[in-house]
Amino acid sequence: MTTDNKLKPLREQIDSIDAQILALLNQRARVAQEVGHVKAETSAPVFRPEREAQVLRSMADRNPGPLVAHDVQTIFREIMSACRALEKRVTVAYLGPVGTFSEQAVYQQFGRAVDAIACTSIDEVFRAAEAGTADFGVVPVENSSEGVINRTLDLLLQTTLAISGEISIPVHLSLMTRSGTLDGITQICAHSQALAQSQVWLNMNTPTIARQAVASNGEAARMASDDPQVAAVAGEIAGEKYNLQVVNAHIQDDPHNRTRFAIIGRLHTTPSGKDQTSLVLSVPNKPGAVYNLLAPLAANDVSMTRFESRPARMGTWEYYFYVDVEGHAQDAKVARALDELKTNAAFFKLLGSYPASL
Ligand SMILES: C=C(O[C@@H]1C=C(C(=O)O)C=C[C@H]1O)C(=O)O
């Protein structure tokens, strides 16, 4: 039997299964539309991150294979995105331009059926979400090799918005040009963080080519597409957007390099069963103050997953502490710990509780 003859019945099986999947997807979509009508009656929020996290966790837990759990989640992320868009298309502001890791984070969290709005600064993302021009904003919080994004932490302190989710994405950087070679290249452009994250590779392999920090990796890719003398260090989606060819993939110094993003919005996410809570604290500058400040966490059996300090630029307190703990602010033991923290702290701000990233 020829290959085609062997494939024919298998493809007929796939066609028939696809028809069933299509019917089921539309059945699901019609139920989501009904959910949309119920929500519209009470102006309830369309995007429910805790529910989406539960669906994704349950799909990974129940997945019998051979599909791998992560791929099943990617598929269901898009199914939910498309269903949600039938209720209302969510608008999400992010730090642009197109092709940045922030844009990738938007799609990783919300799926493709969103209106993603590229902003020129982190401040503008906060403004868009605060003013309601966007339903949500996505801002970078921390890079695993270069540390925190100070502007985001400063703005989180002031904003009236809450953190309603967290996204962590692997950051793979590639060196890209129009031609796919370094012939005639006089300048390598990228965001300062991307240049810093690939400096070992660049020092070793392109020591004589000048480096230029620009506003974003997306901007670097755009410049490289305009100018045959410019190479960009950026993620490959930025390269694809601007038709660049890869000279070298994965040039970042740390192969496990990741960036965490926060979703900010007016929504206060309800418990999903596996959550995280972010807060900012400050204490008077006295011996033992930080130790005493955090004692309620241990006393109430609440784990701290992150502790970051940032100098206060004004006022009486020396430092702001950005703390993440396991659990939701509505969980009894977290609620107790937070109440006690509040009484010890000179400054206390709950940034939000949201599903722990998948
Ligand atoms: C359907 C709903 O609305 C949205 C879409 C979801 C889905 O497709 O499963 C889940 C949560 C919401 O973001 C819902 O709230 O249940």
mmCIF file of C-alpha atoms and ligand atoms in Angstrom:
data_model
loop_
_atom_site.group_PDB
_atom_site.id
_atom_site.type_symbol
_atom_site.label_atom_id
_atom_site.label_comp_id
_atom_site.label_asym_id
_atom_site.label_seq_id
_atom_site.Cartn_x
_atom_site.Cartn_y
_atom_site.Cartn_z
ATOM 1 C CA MET A 1 0.000 0.000 0.000
ATOM 2 C CA THR A 2 1.296 3.504 -0.792
ATOM 3 C CA THR A 3 1.752 6.073 1.965
ATOM 4 C CA ASP A 4 -1.265 8.006 0.670
ATOM 5 C CA ASN A 5 -3.449 4.932 0.808
ATOM 6 C CA LYS A 6 -2.391 4.279 4.396
ATOM 7 C CA LEU A 7 -2.997 7.907 5.359
ATOM 8 C CA LYS A 8 -6.453 8.161 3.785
ATOM 9 C CA PRO A 9 -8.463 6.289 6.478
ATOM 10 C CA LEU A 10 -6.499 7.949 9.272
ATOM 11 C CA ARG A 11 -7.252 11.377 7.827
ATOM 12 C CA GLU A 12 -10.900 10.452 7.509
ATOM 13 C CA GLN A 13 -10.862 9.643 11.224
ATOM 14 C CA ILE A 14 -9.276 13.010 11.970
ATOM 15 C CA ASP A 15 -11.868 14.800 9.801
ATOM 16 C CA SER A 16 -14.685 13.124 11.665
ATOM 17 C CA ILE A 17 -13.151 13.918 15.085
ATOM 18 C CA ASP A 18 -12.589 17.551 14.018
ATOM 19 C CA ALA A 19 -16.254 17.833 13.094
ATOM 20 C CA GLN A 20 -17.178 16.642 16.596
ATOM 21 C CA ILE A 21 -14.687 19.020 18.228
ATOM 22 C CA LEU A 22 -16.095 21.906 16.170
ATOM 23 C CA ALA A 23 -19.655 21.080 17.228
ATOM 24 C CA LEU A 24 -18.598 20.854 20.890
ATOM 25 C CA LEU A 25 -16.625 24.108 20.716
ATOM 26 C CA ASN A 26 -19.681 25.923 19.425
ATOM 27 C CA GLN A 27 -21.842 24.266 22.047
ATOM 28 C CA ARG A 28 -19.410 25.604 24.668
ATOM 29 C CA ALA A 29 -19.459 29.026 22.997
ATOM 30 C CA ARG A 30 -23.262 29.192 23.214
ATOM 31 C CA VAL A 31 -23.116 28.481 26.956
ATOM 32 C CA ALA A 32 -20.469 31.203 27.340
ATOM 33 C CA GLN A 33 -22.858 33.579 25.551
ATOM 34 C CA GLU A 34 -25.512 32.721 28.131
ATOM 35 C CA VAL A 35 -22.970 33.392 30.895
ATOM 36 C CA GLY A 36 -22.411 36.745 29.183
ATOM 37 C CA HIS A 37 -26.127 37.585 29.336
ATOM 38 C CA VAL A 38 -26.298 36.718 33.045
ATOM 39 C CA LYS A 39 -23.259 38.900 33.732
ATOM 40 C CA ALA A 40 -24.648 41.774 31.665
ATOM 41 C CA GLU A 41 -27.809 41.880 33.838
ATOM 42 C CA THR A 42 -25.713 42.732 36.897
ATOM 43 C CA SER A 43 -22.761 44.434 35.147
ATOM 44 C CA ALA A 44 -20.592 41.618 36.537
ATOM 45 C CA PRO A 45 -17.016 41.399 35.229
ATOM 46 C CA VAL A 46 -16.506 39.390 32.034
ATOM 47 C CA PHE A 47 -12.921 38.257 32.640
ATOM 48 C CA ARG A 48 -12.710 35.999 35.681
ATOM 49 C CA PRO A 49 -9.051 35.009 36.138
ATOM 50 C CA GLU A 50 -9.785 32.680 39.066
ATOM 51 C CA ARG A 51 -12.299 30.682 36.998
ATOM 52 C CA GLU A 52 -9.945 30.494 34.006
ATOM 53 C CA ALA A 53 -7.108 29.332 36.281
ATOM 54 C CA GLN A 54 -9.393 26.615 37.698
ATOM 55 C CA VAL A 55 -10.360 25.405 34.216
ATOM 56 C CA LEU A 56 -6.705 25.268 33.136
ATOM 57 C CA ARG A 57 -5.579 23.453 36.291
ATOM 58 C CA SER A 58 -8.397 20.954 35.992
ATOM 59 C CA MET A 59 -7.552 20.248 32.332
ATOM 60 C CA ALA A 60 -3.898 19.610 33.236
ATOM 61 C CA ASP A 61 -4.915 17.361 36.162
ATOM 62 C CA ARG A 62 -7.418 15.341 34.126
ATOM 63 C CA ASN A 63 -5.338 15.115 30.958
ATOM 64 C CA PRO A 64 -4.833 11.417 30.115
ATOM 65 C CA GLY A 65 -2.258 12.117 27.361
ATOM 66 C CA PRO A 66 -0.599 11.579 24.939
ATOM 67 C CA LEU A 67 -0.980 15.366 24.653
ATOM 68 C CA VAL A 68 1.301 17.075 27.174
ATOM 69 C CA ALA A 69 -0.434 19.086 29.905
ATOM 70 C CA HIS A 70 1.169 22.388 28.898
ATOM 71 C CA ASP A 71 -0.090 22.067 25.327
ATOM 72 C CA VAL A 72 -3.576 21.153 26.546
ATOM 73 C CA GLN A 73 -3.526 24.364 28.594
ATOM 74 C CA THR A 74 -2.440 26.407 25.568
ATOM 75 C CA ILE A 75 -5.385 25.019 23.588
ATOM 76 C CA PHE A 76 -7.879 25.676 26.401
ATOM 77 C CA ARG A 77 -6.461 29.156 26.956
ATOM 78 C CA GLU A 78 -7.458 29.975 23.371
ATOM 79 C CA ILE A 79 -10.842 28.271 23.669
ATOM 80 C CA MET A 80 -11.639 30.383 26.727
ATOM 81 C CA SER A 81 -10.297 33.501 25.019
ATOM 82 C CA ALA A 82 -12.615 32.964 22.039
ATOM 83 C CA CYS A 83 -15.596 32.172 24.308
ATOM 84 C CA ARG A 84 -14.882 35.217 26.478
ATOM 85 C CA ALA A 85 -14.737 37.415 23.364
ATOM 86 C CA LEU A 86 -18.357 36.414 22.621
ATOM 87 C CA GLU A 87 -19.308 37.933 25.978
ATOM 88 C CA LYS A 88 -17.086 40.984 25.462
ATOM 89 C CA ARG A 89 -13.686 41.524 23.872
ATOM 90 C CA VAL A 90 -11.381 42.525 26.699
ATOM 91 C CA THR A 91 -8.939 45.395 26.030
ATOM 92 C CA VAL A 92 -5.466 45.097 27.510
ATOM 93 C CA ALA A 93 -2.853 47.864 27.564
ATOM 94 C CA TYR A 94 0.783 46.755 27.600
ATOM 95 C CA LEU A 95 4.261 48.182 27.271
ATOM 96 C CA GLY A 96 4.776 48.238 23.510
ATOM 97 C CA PRO A 97 5.682 48.391 20.784
ATOM 98 C CA VAL A 98 4.357 45.230 19.186
ATOM 99 C CA GLY A 99 6.737 42.315 19.350
ATOM 100 C CA THR A 100 7.900 42.849 22.952
ATOM 101 C CA PHE A 101 7.787 40.205 25.675
ATOM 102 C CA SER A 102 5.006 42.266 27.283
ATOM 103 C CA GLU A 103 2.837 41.602 24.230
ATOM 104 C CA GLN A 104 3.687 37.901 24.468
ATOM 105 C CA ALA A 105 2.639 38.022 28.148
ATOM 106 C CA VAL A 106 -0.730 39.540 27.161
ATOM 107 C CA TYR A 107 -1.458 36.650 24.786
ATOM 108 C CA GLN A 108 -0.169 34.073 27.242
ATOM 109 C CA GLN A 109 -2.689 35.253 29.831
ATOM 110 C CA PHE A 110 -5.666 36.374 27.767
ATOM 111 C CA GLY A 111 -5.300 34.305 24.598
ATOM 112 C CA ARG A 112 -5.491 35.831 21.128
ATOM 113 C CA ALA A 113 -9.085 37.060 21.187
ATOM 114 C CA VAL A 114 -8.270 40.352 22.951
ATOM 115 C CA ASP A 115 -7.667 43.907 21.859
ATOM 116 C CA ALA A 116 -4.069 44.514 22.873
ATOM 117 C CA ILE A 117 -3.130 48.202 23.017
ATOM 118 C CA ALA A 118 0.583 49.051 22.800
ATOM 119 C CA CYS A 119 1.602 51.906 25.147
ATOM 120 C CA THR A 120 4.879 53.814 25.032
ATOM 121 C CA SER A 121 5.644 53.659 28.771
ATOM 122 C CA ILE A 122 4.783 51.786 31.954
ATOM 123 C CA ASP A 123 3.139 55.013 33.211
ATOM 124 C CA GLU A 124 0.857 55.043 30.192
ATOM 125 C CA VAL A 125 -0.219 51.421 30.834
ATOM 126 C CA PHE A 126 -1.250 52.374 34.382
ATOM 127 C CA ARG A 127 -3.065 55.483 33.110
ATOM 128 C CA ALA A 128 -4.984 53.513 30.462
ATOM 129 C CA ALA A 129 -6.199 50.973 33.031
ATOM 130 C CA GLU A 130 -6.964 53.661 35.645
ATOM 131 C CA ALA A 131 -8.926 55.776 33.165
ATOM 132 C CA GLY A 132 -10.806 52.737 31.852
ATOM 133 C CA THR A 133 -9.495 53.123 28.284
ATOM 134 C CA ALA A 134 -8.297 49.562 28.829
ATOM 135 C CA ASP A 135 -9.935 46.896 31.004
ATOM 136 C CA PHE A 136 -6.519 45.686 32.174
ATOM 137 C CA GLY A 137 -2.843 46.539 31.929
ATOM 138 C CA VAL A 138 0.156 44.219 31.732
ATOM 139 C CA VAL A 139 3.416 45.550 33.200
ATOM 140 C CA PRO A 140 6.812 43.888 33.785
ATOM 141 C CA VAL A 141 7.640 43.424 37.485
ATOM 142 C CA GLU A 142 10.883 41.505 37.648
ATOM 143 C CA ASN A 143 13.446 39.782 35.465
ATOM 144 C CA SER A 144 15.194 36.754 36.919
ATOM 145 C CA SER A 145 18.652 37.889 35.887
ATOM 146 C CA GLU A 146 18.376 41.683 35.950
ATOM 147 C CA GLY A 147 16.104 42.247 38.947
ATOM 148 C CA VAL A 148 13.035 44.355 39.553
ATOM 149 C CA ILE A 149 11.535 46.960 37.253
ATOM 150 C CA ASN A 150 11.657 49.971 39.566
ATOM 151 C CA ARG A 151 9.101 52.093 37.741
ATOM 152 C CA THR A 152 6.474 49.359 38.057
ATOM 153 C CA LEU A 153 7.081 48.988 41.792
ATOM 154 C CA ASP A 154 6.829 52.767 42.293
ATOM 155 C CA LEU A 155 3.577 52.975 40.363
ATOM 156 C CA LEU A 156 2.071 49.978 42.186
ATOM 157 C CA LEU A 157 2.549 51.945 45.389
ATOM 158 C CA GLN A 158 0.446 54.845 44.133
ATOM 159 C CA THR A 159 -2.195 53.225 41.974
ATOM 160 C CA THR A 160 -5.826 52.620 42.868
ATOM 161 C CA LEU A 161 -5.733 49.477 40.681
ATOM 162 C CA ALA A 162 -5.315 45.946 42.022
ATOM 163 C CA ILE A 163 -3.085 43.162 40.774
ATOM 164 C CA SER A 164 -5.469 40.593 39.327
ATOM 165 C CA GLY A 165 -2.980 38.086 37.972
ATOM 166 C CA GLU A 166 0.630 37.213 37.356
ATOM 167 C CA ILE A 167 2.348 35.927 34.208
ATOM 168 C CA SER A 168 5.806 34.427 34.090
ATOM 169 C CA ILE A 169 7.366 33.881 30.687
ATOM 170 C CA PRO A 170 10.708 32.485 29.563
ATOM 171 C CA VAL A 171 12.806 35.171 27.931
ATOM 172 C CA HIS A 172 14.818 33.841 25.030
ATOM 173 C CA LEU A 173 16.879 36.422 23.194
ATOM 174 C CA SER A 174 18.119 36.077 19.625
ATOM 175 C CA LEU A 175 20.522 38.119 17.558
ATOM 176 C CA MET A 176 18.713 39.003 14.331
ATOM 177 C CA THR A 177 19.309 40.976 11.156
ATOM 178 C CA ARG A 178 17.612 41.530 7.821
ATOM 179 C CA SER A 179 20.007 39.174 6.029
ATOM 180 C CA GLY A 180 20.545 36.531 8.706
ATOM 181 C CA THR A 181 24.287 37.309 8.804
ATOM 182 C CA LEU A 182 26.436 39.935 10.514
ATOM 183 C CA ASP A 183 27.956 41.148 7.223
ATOM 184 C CA GLY A 184 28.037 44.954 7.171
ATOM 185 C CA ILE A 185 26.562 45.260 10.686
ATOM 186 C CA THR A 186 27.929 48.278 12.582
ATOM 187 C CA GLN A 187 25.510 48.430 15.507
ATOM 188 C CA ILE A 188 23.623 46.022 17.788
ATOM 189 C CA CYS A 189 20.452 47.515 19.281
ATOM 190 C CA ALA A 190 18.209 46.307 22.110
ATOM 191 C CA HIS A 191 16.611 47.448 25.344
ATOM 192 C CA SER A 192 19.297 47.975 28.013
ATOM 193 C CA GLN A 193 17.980 44.923 29.920
ATOM 194 C CA ALA A 194 18.336 42.684 26.865
ATOM 195 C CA LEU A 195 21.888 43.953 26.241
ATOM 196 C CA ALA A 196 22.728 43.271 29.888
ATOM 197 C CA GLN A 197 21.180 39.806 29.728
ATOM 198 C CA SER A 198 23.262 38.778 26.727
ATOM 199 C CA GLN A 199 26.516 40.608 27.476
ATOM 200 C CA VAL A 200 28.655 37.493 27.974
ATOM 201 C CA TRP A 201 27.685 36.163 24.545
ATOM 202 C CA LEU A 202 28.072 39.593 22.890
ATOM 203 C CA ASN A 203 31.491 40.206 24.509
ATOM 204 C CA MET A 204 32.705 36.859 23.242
ATOM 205 C CA ASN A 205 31.191 36.811 19.774
ATOM 206 C CA THR A 206 30.735 40.427 18.662
ATOM 207 C CA PRO A 207 33.329 42.362 20.694
ATOM 208 C CA THR A 208 33.976 44.953 17.980
ATOM 209 C CA ILE A 209 30.383 45.862 17.102
ATOM 210 C CA ALA A 210 28.985 48.909 18.919
ATOM 211 C CA ARG A 211 25.954 48.367 21.181
ATOM 212 C CA GLN A 212 23.145 50.843 21.464
ATOM 213 C CA ALA A 213 20.405 50.781 24.096
ATOM 214 C CA VAL A 214 17.003 51.733 22.664
ATOM 215 C CA ALA A 215 13.484 52.085 24.119
ATOM 216 C CA SER A 216 12.491 48.439 23.661
ATOM 217 C CA ASN A 217 13.471 45.220 21.918
ATOM 218 C CA GLY A 218 10.526 45.729 19.573
ATOM 219 C CA GLU A 219 11.946 49.135 18.609
ATOM 220 C CA ALA A 220 15.365 47.492 18.027
ATOM 221 C CA ALA A 221 13.746 44.947 15.696
ATOM 222 C CA ARG A 222 11.965 47.715 13.822
ATOM 223 C CA MET A 223 15.279 49.599 13.420
ATOM 224 C CA ALA A 224 17.003 46.443 12.146
ATOM 225 C CA SER A 225 14.269 45.954 9.557
ATOM 226 C CA ASP A 226 14.837 49.534 8.316
ATOM 227 C CA ASP A 227 18.632 49.530 8.303
ATOM 228 C CA PRO A 228 20.883 46.739 6.945
ATOM 229 C CA GLN A 229 23.717 47.952 9.234
ATOM 230 C CA VAL A 230 21.689 47.340 12.415
ATOM 231 C CA ALA A 231 21.276 44.038 14.267
ATOM 232 C CA ALA A 232 18.662 43.565 17.010
ATOM 233 C CA VAL A 233 18.718 41.495 20.184
ATOM 234 C CA ALA A 234 15.090 40.582 20.813
ATOM 235 C CA GLY A 235 12.614 37.773 21.179
ATOM 236 C CA GLU A 236 11.878 35.833 18.034
ATOM 237 C CA ILE A 237 8.280 37.076 17.804
ATOM 238 C CA ALA A 238 9.659 40.598 17.400
ATOM 239 C CA GLY A 239 11.922 39.282 14.630
ATOM 240 C CA GLU A 240 8.999 37.583 12.900
ATOM 241 C CA LYS A 241 6.911 40.760 13.045
ATOM 242 C CA TYR A 242 9.670 42.704 11.305
ATOM 243 C CA ASN A 243 10.823 39.957 8.917
ATOM 244 C CA LEU A 244 14.244 39.523 10.487
ATOM 245 C CA GLN A 245 16.392 36.400 10.167
ATOM 246 C CA VAL A 246 18.052 34.756 13.148
ATOM 247 C CA VAL A 247 21.862 34.998 13.216
ATOM 248 C CA ASN A 248 22.087 33.215 16.602
ATOM 249 C CA ALA A 249 19.224 31.965 18.760
ATOM 250 C CA HIS A 250 19.220 31.877 22.597
ATOM 251 C CA ILE A 251 22.119 34.211 23.256
ATOM 252 C CA GLN A 252 20.908 35.184 26.758
ATOM 253 C CA ASP A 253 23.516 34.420 29.427
ATOM 254 C CA ASP A 254 21.056 32.619 31.707
ATOM 255 C CA PRO A 255 19.181 29.841 29.903
ATOM 256 C CA HIS A 256 16.456 29.964 32.580
ATOM 257 C CA ASN A 257 15.933 33.712 32.196
ATOM 258 C CA ARG A 258 12.294 34.637 32.925
ATOM 259 C CA THR A 259 10.301 37.822 33.322
ATOM 260 C CA ARG A 260 7.302 38.189 35.605
ATOM 261 C CA PHE A 261 4.458 40.473 34.631
ATOM 262 C CA ALA A 262 1.553 41.777 36.700
ATOM 263 C CA ILE A 263 -1.969 42.189 35.367
ATOM 264 C CA ILE A 264 -3.419 45.373 36.807
ATOM 265 C CA GLY A 265 -7.052 46.381 36.735
ATOM 266 C CA ARG A 266 -10.095 47.484 38.694
ATOM 267 C CA LEU A 267 -11.094 43.863 39.261
ATOM 268 C CA HIS A 268 -10.544 42.258 42.668
ATOM 269 C CA THR A 269 -10.053 38.576 41.893
ATOM 270 C CA THR A 270 -11.882 36.085 44.118
ATOM 271 C CA PRO A 271 -10.150 32.918 45.445
ATOM 272 C CA SER A 272 -9.215 30.205 42.913
ATOM 273 C CA GLY A 273 -7.999 27.624 45.421
ATOM 274 C CA LYS A 274 -4.298 28.271 44.717
ATOM 275 C CA ASP A 275 -3.562 31.947 45.057
ATOM 276 C CA GLN A 276 -0.933 34.493 45.880
ATOM 277 C CA THR A 277 -1.225 37.854 47.596
ATOM 278 C CA SER A 278 0.999 40.900 47.010
ATOM 279 C CA LEU A 279 1.433 43.721 49.500
ATOM 280 C CA VAL A 280 3.660 46.681 50.273
ATOM 281 C CA LEU A 281 4.755 47.436 53.817
ATOM 282 C CA SER A 282 6.923 49.905 55.623
ATOM 283 C CA VAL A 283 8.185 50.109 59.208
ATOM 284 C CA PRO A 284 9.765 52.849 61.299
ATOM 285 C CA ASN A 285 13.569 52.620 61.289
ATOM 286 C CA LYS A 286 14.032 50.816 64.640
ATOM 287 C CA PRO A 287 16.104 47.737 65.547
ATOM 288 C CA GLY A 288 14.170 44.538 64.979
ATOM 289 C CA ALA A 289 11.343 46.335 63.179
ATOM 290 C CA VAL A 290 11.460 44.190 60.038
ATOM 291 C CA TYR A 291 11.719 41.009 62.077
ATOM 292 C CA ASN A 292 8.665 41.986 64.142
ATOM 293 C CA LEU A 293 6.817 43.128 61.071
ATOM 294 C CA LEU A 294 6.962 39.712 59.457
ATOM 295 C CA ALA A 295 6.309 37.661 62.616
ATOM 296 C CA PRO A 296 2.518 37.424 61.959
ATOM 297 C CA LEU A 297 3.207 35.460 58.765
ATOM 298 C CA ALA A 298 5.026 32.655 60.548
ATOM 299 C CA ALA A 299 2.592 32.799 63.481
ATOM 300 C CA ASN A 300 -0.327 32.179 61.111
ATOM 301 C CA ASP A 301 1.481 29.592 58.969
ATOM 302 C CA VAL A 302 1.544 31.791 55.877
ATOM 303 C CA SER A 303 4.528 31.282 53.529
ATOM 304 C CA MET A 304 6.316 34.274 52.114
ATOM 305 C CA THR A 305 7.404 33.687 48.501
ATOM 306 C CA ARG A 306 8.995 37.028 47.770
ATOM 307 C CA PHE A 307 10.554 39.884 49.709
ATOM 308 C CA GLU A 308 11.917 42.916 47.922
ATOM 309 C CA SER A 309 12.987 46.185 49.474
ATOM 310 C CA ARG A 310 12.971 49.538 47.805
ATOM 311 C CA PRO A 311 14.216 52.820 49.229
ATOM 312 C CA ALA A 312 11.413 55.275 50.001
ATOM 313 C CA ARG A 313 12.264 58.486 48.251
ATOM 314 C CA MET A 314 10.203 60.713 50.489
ATOM 315 C CA GLY A 315 8.710 60.738 53.942
ATOM 316 C CA THR A 316 9.634 59.272 57.276
ATOM 317 C CA TRP A 317 10.180 55.638 56.339
ATOM 318 C CA GLU A 318 13.403 54.227 55.044
ATOM 319 C CA TYR A 319 12.175 51.358 52.884
ATOM 320 C CA TYR A 320 9.122 49.920 51.265
ATOM 321 C CA PHE A 321 8.965 46.141 51.353
ATOM 322 C CA TYR A 322 7.217 44.343 48.514
ATOM 323 C CA VAL A 323 6.022 41.038 49.874
ATOM 324 C CA ASP A 324 4.253 38.108 48.205
ATOM 325 C CA VAL A 325 2.614 35.445 50.330
ATOM 326 C CA GLU A 326 0.881 32.200 49.478
ATOM 327 C CA GLY A 327 -2.906 32.230 49.666
ATOM 328 C CA HIS A 328 -5.763 34.682 49.120
ATOM 329 C CA ALA A 329 -6.503 37.664 51.367
ATOM 330 C CA GLN A 330 -9.942 36.086 51.958
ATOM 331 C CA ASP A 331 -8.417 32.805 53.230
ATOM 332 C CA ALA A 332 -8.909 32.761 57.011
ATOM 333 C CA LYS A 333 -5.245 32.414 58.004
ATOM 334 C CA VAL A 334 -4.026 34.972 55.436
ATOM 335 C CA ALA A 335 -6.750 37.403 56.558
ATOM 336 C CA ARG A 336 -5.599 36.986 60.189
ATOM 337 C CA ALA A 337 -1.927 37.468 59.257
ATOM 338 C CA LEU A 338 -2.713 40.576 57.205
ATOM 339 C CA ASP A 339 -4.743 42.116 60.052
ATOM 340 C CA GLU A 340 -1.794 41.653 62.394
ATOM 341 C CA LEU A 341 0.682 42.954 59.789
ATOM 342 C CA LYS A 342 -1.439 46.067 59.390
ATOM 343 C CA THR A 343 -1.247 46.907 63.071
ATOM 344 C CA ASN A 344 2.573 46.574 63.124
ATOM 345 C CA ALA A 345 3.273 48.424 59.895
ATOM 346 C CA ALA A 346 3.744 52.164 59.496
ATOM 347 C CA PHE A 347 2.443 51.737 55.960
ATOM 348 C CA PHE A 348 0.359 48.869 54.561
ATOM 349 C CA LYS A 349 -1.110 48.440 51.112
ATOM 350 C CA LEU A 350 -2.753 45.309 49.766
ATOM 351 C CA LEU A 351 -1.887 45.167 46.047
ATOM 352 C CA GLY A 352 -4.117 42.222 45.308
ATOM 353 C CA SER A 353 -4.798 38.491 45.536
ATOM 354 C CA TYR A 354 -4.786 36.432 42.350
ATOM 355 C CA PRO A 355 -4.259 32.878 41.049
ATOM 356 C CA ALA A 356 -0.674 31.652 41.447
ATOM 357 C CA SER A 357 0.851 31.474 37.952
ATOM 358 C CA LEU A 358 0.463 28.080 36.263
HETATM 359 C C1 LIG B 1 -17.654 31.769 30.710
HETATM 360 C C2 LIG B 1 -17.219 32.648 31.602
HETATM 361 O O1 LIG B 1 -16.594 33.866 31.254
HETATM 362 C C3 LIG B 1 -15.209 33.953 30.896
HETATM 363 C C4 LIG B 1 -14.847 32.798 30.046
HETATM 364 C C5 LIG B 1 -14.490 31.588 30.622
HETATM 365 C C6 LIG B 1 -14.506 30.323 29.842
HETATM 366 O O2 LIG B 1 -14.603 30.375 28.624
HETATM 367 O O3 LIG B 1 -14.449 29.227 30.451
HETATM 368 C C7 LIG B 1 -14.130 31.580 31.983
HETATM 369 C C8 LIG B 1 -14.115 32.720 32.751
HETATM 370 C C9 LIG B 1 -14.423 34.057 32.195
HETATM 371 O O4 LIG B 1 -13.217 34.757 32.012
HETATM 372 C C10 LIG B 1 -17.366 32.419 33.067
HETATM 373 O O5 LIG B 1 -17.248 33.368 33.850
HETATM 374 O O6 LIG B 1 -17.648 31.273 33.453
#
